[in-house]
Amino acid sequence: MTRKEFLAQLGLTAGAGVVISCLAGCGKDSASAPTNVNFTLDLTQGGNAALNTNGGYVYSNGVIVARTLAGQLIAVSQACTHQGVSVVYDGQQGQFVCNAHGSRFSNTGGVVAGPANSPLRQYNVAVNGNIITITG
């Protein structure tokens, strides 16, 4: 084998390894949702003020809690199931969005558009006056 042939073979082998690693990394869902969730949010606290406005959202304990444009409070896991980036709530579209790679999720956490393959975990929301309880 000549030096030129050796270097060409080495380059092909290295390139194949990089491609396989990239495809494997993008193909799997990497984020895990919190389990045994049980916490409260007080709507009178400044850090939760966004929930007093339709379309607003806050993060707490690995969960994103949002108020839909219709006024319903909803909660799903905060981390996108594609690569773990925090999702945001797009009230106008009624969807959770991952700005890193474009995944979109319904109000119940179902995948609307990938690259994410798995849904966000949905949590129970109960309201008692100004106190919101998130469980699941």
mmCIF file of C-alpha atoms in Angstrom, residues 8-135:
data_model
loop_
_atom_site.group_PDB
_atom_site.id
_atom_site.type_symbol
_atom_site.label_atom_id
_atom_site.label_comp_id
_atom_site.label_asym_id
_atom_site.label_seq_id
_atom_site.Cartn_x
_atom_site.Cartn_y
_atom_site.Cartn_z
ATOM 1 C CA ALA A 8 -7.017 8.006 1.659
ATOM 2 C CA GLN A 9 -8.153 4.876 3.570
ATOM 3 C CA LEU A 10 -7.503 6.590 6.904
ATOM 4 C CA GLY A 11 -9.571 9.611 5.853
ATOM 5 C CA LEU A 12 -12.494 7.445 4.756
ATOM 6 C CA THR A 13 -12.434 5.481 8.000
ATOM 7 C CA ALA A 14 -12.328 8.624 10.155
ATOM 8 C CA GLY A 15 -15.097 10.262 8.112
ATOM 9 C CA ALA A 16 -17.333 7.214 8.459
ATOM 10 C CA GLY A 17 -16.816 7.228 12.229
ATOM 11 C CA VAL A 18 -17.824 10.874 12.494
ATOM 12 C CA VAL A 19 -20.961 10.358 10.397
ATOM 13 C CA ILE A 20 -22.050 7.329 12.429
ATOM 14 C CA SER A 21 -21.521 9.207 15.709
ATOM 15 C CA CYS A 22 -23.561 12.177 14.499
ATOM 16 C CA LEU A 23 -26.419 10.032 13.257
ATOM 17 C CA ALA A 24 -26.528 8.013 16.468
ATOM 18 C CA GLY A 25 -26.545 11.160 18.598
ATOM 19 C CA CYS A 26 -29.379 12.789 16.662
ATOM 20 C CA GLY A 27 -31.464 9.663 16.390
ATOM 21 C CA LYS A 28 -32.069 9.025 20.048
ATOM 22 C CA ASP A 29 -34.197 10.920 22.497
ATOM 23 C CA SER A 30 -31.946 12.027 25.323
ATOM 24 C CA ALA A 31 -33.987 13.839 27.946
ATOM 25 C CA SER A 32 -35.788 12.226 30.843
ATOM 26 C CA ALA A 33 -38.809 13.856 32.435
ATOM 27 C CA PRO A 34 -39.089 14.403 36.181
ATOM 28 C CA THR A 35 -41.099 11.765 38.028
ATOM 29 C CA ASN A 36 -42.971 11.905 41.333
ATOM 30 C CA VAL A 37 -43.661 15.594 40.773
ATOM 31 C CA ASN A 38 -45.579 17.353 43.539
ATOM 32 C CA PHE A 39 -45.128 21.099 44.028
ATOM 33 C CA THR A 40 -47.134 24.304 44.270
ATOM 34 C CA LEU A 41 -46.851 27.744 42.701
ATOM 35 C CA ASP A 42 -48.311 30.844 44.300
ATOM 36 C CA LEU A 43 -49.708 33.240 41.688
ATOM 37 C CA THR A 44 -49.168 36.182 44.041
ATOM 38 C CA GLN A 45 -45.380 35.611 43.982
ATOM 39 C CA GLY A 46 -43.460 37.773 41.491
ATOM 40 C CA GLY A 47 -41.611 34.815 39.972
ATOM 41 C CA ASN A 48 -44.927 33.300 38.886
ATOM 42 C CA ALA A 49 -46.490 36.507 37.553
ATOM 43 C CA ALA A 50 -46.290 35.315 33.930
ATOM 44 C CA LEU A 51 -48.996 32.765 34.730
ATOM 45 C CA ASN A 52 -51.470 35.575 35.399
ATOM 46 C CA THR A 53 -51.397 36.364 31.658
ATOM 47 C CA ASN A 54 -52.802 34.127 28.927
ATOM 48 C CA GLY A 55 -49.859 32.780 26.911
ATOM 49 C CA GLY A 56 -47.434 33.185 29.846
ATOM 50 C CA TYR A 57 -45.261 30.419 31.285
ATOM 51 C CA VAL A 58 -42.760 29.640 34.038
ATOM 52 C CA TYR A 59 -40.250 26.860 34.748
ATOM 53 C CA SER A 60 -40.157 25.033 38.076
ATOM 54 C CA ASN A 61 -38.688 21.693 39.152
ATOM 55 C CA GLY A 62 -37.995 20.567 35.573
ATOM 56 C CA VAL A 63 -41.558 21.385 34.505
ATOM 57 C CA ILE A 64 -42.895 24.174 32.287
ATOM 58 C CA VAL A 65 -46.268 25.478 33.449
ATOM 59 C CA ALA A 66 -48.189 27.609 30.941
ATOM 60 C CA ARG A 67 -51.494 29.426 30.632
ATOM 61 C CA THR A 68 -53.169 28.909 27.259
ATOM 62 C CA LEU A 69 -54.847 31.788 25.432
ATOM 63 C CA ALA A 70 -58.149 30.312 26.646
ATOM 64 C CA GLY A 71 -56.908 30.626 30.249
ATOM 65 C CA GLN A 72 -56.321 26.920 30.984
ATOM 66 C CA LEU A 73 -53.215 26.039 33.024
ATOM 67 C CA ILE A 74 -51.150 23.170 31.590
ATOM 68 C CA ALA A 75 -47.856 21.543 32.564
ATOM 69 C CA VAL A 76 -45.353 19.323 30.740
ATOM 70 C CA SER A 77 -41.709 18.354 31.173
ATOM 71 C CA GLN A 78 -39.371 21.282 30.495
ATOM 72 C CA ALA A 79 -36.668 19.401 28.541
ATOM 73 C CA CYS A 80 -37.159 18.648 24.846
ATOM 74 C CA THR A 81 -37.031 14.903 24.316
ATOM 75 C CA HIS A 82 -34.618 15.333 21.408
ATOM 76 C CA GLN A 83 -31.567 16.728 23.201
ATOM 77 C CA GLY A 84 -32.767 18.129 26.515
ATOM 78 C CA VAL A 85 -32.978 21.831 25.635
ATOM 79 C CA SER A 86 -35.671 23.755 27.531
ATOM 80 C CA VAL A 87 -38.848 24.264 25.529
ATOM 81 C CA VAL A 88 -40.800 27.533 25.516
ATOM 82 C CA TYR A 89 -44.548 28.022 25.206
ATOM 83 C CA ASP A 90 -45.875 29.683 22.064
ATOM 84 C CA GLY A 91 -49.313 30.834 23.175
ATOM 85 C CA GLN A 92 -50.317 32.013 19.701
ATOM 86 C CA GLN A 93 -49.763 28.521 18.278
ATOM 87 C CA GLY A 94 -50.826 26.695 21.440
ATOM 88 C CA GLN A 95 -47.621 24.652 21.331
ATOM 89 C CA PHE A 96 -44.417 24.036 23.234
ATOM 90 C CA VAL A 97 -41.396 24.757 21.027
ATOM 91 C CA CYS A 98 -37.737 23.770 21.185
ATOM 92 C CA ASN A 99 -35.778 26.616 19.629
ATOM 93 C CA ALA A 100 -32.617 24.496 19.320
ATOM 94 C CA HIS A 101 -33.781 22.168 16.532
ATOM 95 C CA GLY A 102 -37.411 23.110 15.871
ATOM 96 C CA SER A 103 -39.332 20.344 17.607
ATOM 97 C CA ARG A 104 -42.922 21.321 18.414
ATOM 98 C CA PHE A 105 -45.281 19.740 20.936
ATOM 99 C CA SER A 106 -49.047 20.045 21.528
ATOM 100 C CA ASN A 107 -50.596 21.407 24.738
ATOM 101 C CA THR A 108 -50.655 17.819 26.011
ATOM 102 C CA GLY A 109 -46.991 17.219 25.119
ATOM 103 C CA GLY A 110 -47.549 15.162 21.962
ATOM 104 C CA VAL A 111 -45.009 15.540 19.151
ATOM 105 C CA VAL A 112 -46.315 17.845 16.407
ATOM 106 C CA ALA A 113 -43.011 18.212 14.518
ATOM 107 C CA GLY A 114 -39.576 16.614 14.978
ATOM 108 C CA PRO A 115 -36.756 15.908 15.193
ATOM 109 C CA ALA A 116 -38.040 14.790 18.624
ATOM 110 C CA ASN A 117 -39.663 11.345 18.487
ATOM 111 C CA SER A 118 -41.050 11.127 22.027
ATOM 112 C CA PRO A 119 -43.699 13.284 23.693
ATOM 113 C CA LEU A 120 -43.135 15.589 26.632
ATOM 114 C CA ARG A 121 -44.508 14.182 29.875
ATOM 115 C CA GLN A 122 -47.797 15.799 30.885
ATOM 116 C CA TYR A 123 -48.546 16.632 34.527
ATOM 117 C CA ASN A 124 -51.781 17.220 36.436
ATOM 118 C CA VAL A 125 -52.644 20.817 37.315
ATOM 119 C CA ALA A 126 -55.067 21.775 40.100
ATOM 120 C CA VAL A 127 -55.996 25.360 41.000
ATOM 121 C CA ASN A 128 -57.248 26.491 44.388
ATOM 122 C CA GLY A 129 -57.498 30.286 44.495
ATOM 123 C CA ASN A 130 -53.991 31.637 43.846
ATOM 124 C CA ILE A 131 -52.279 28.297 44.451
ATOM 125 C CA ILE A 132 -51.460 25.940 41.568
ATOM 126 C CA THR A 133 -50.530 22.355 42.413
ATOM 127 C CA ILE A 134 -48.578 20.303 39.870
ATOM 128 C CA THR A 135 -48.472 16.506 40.318
#
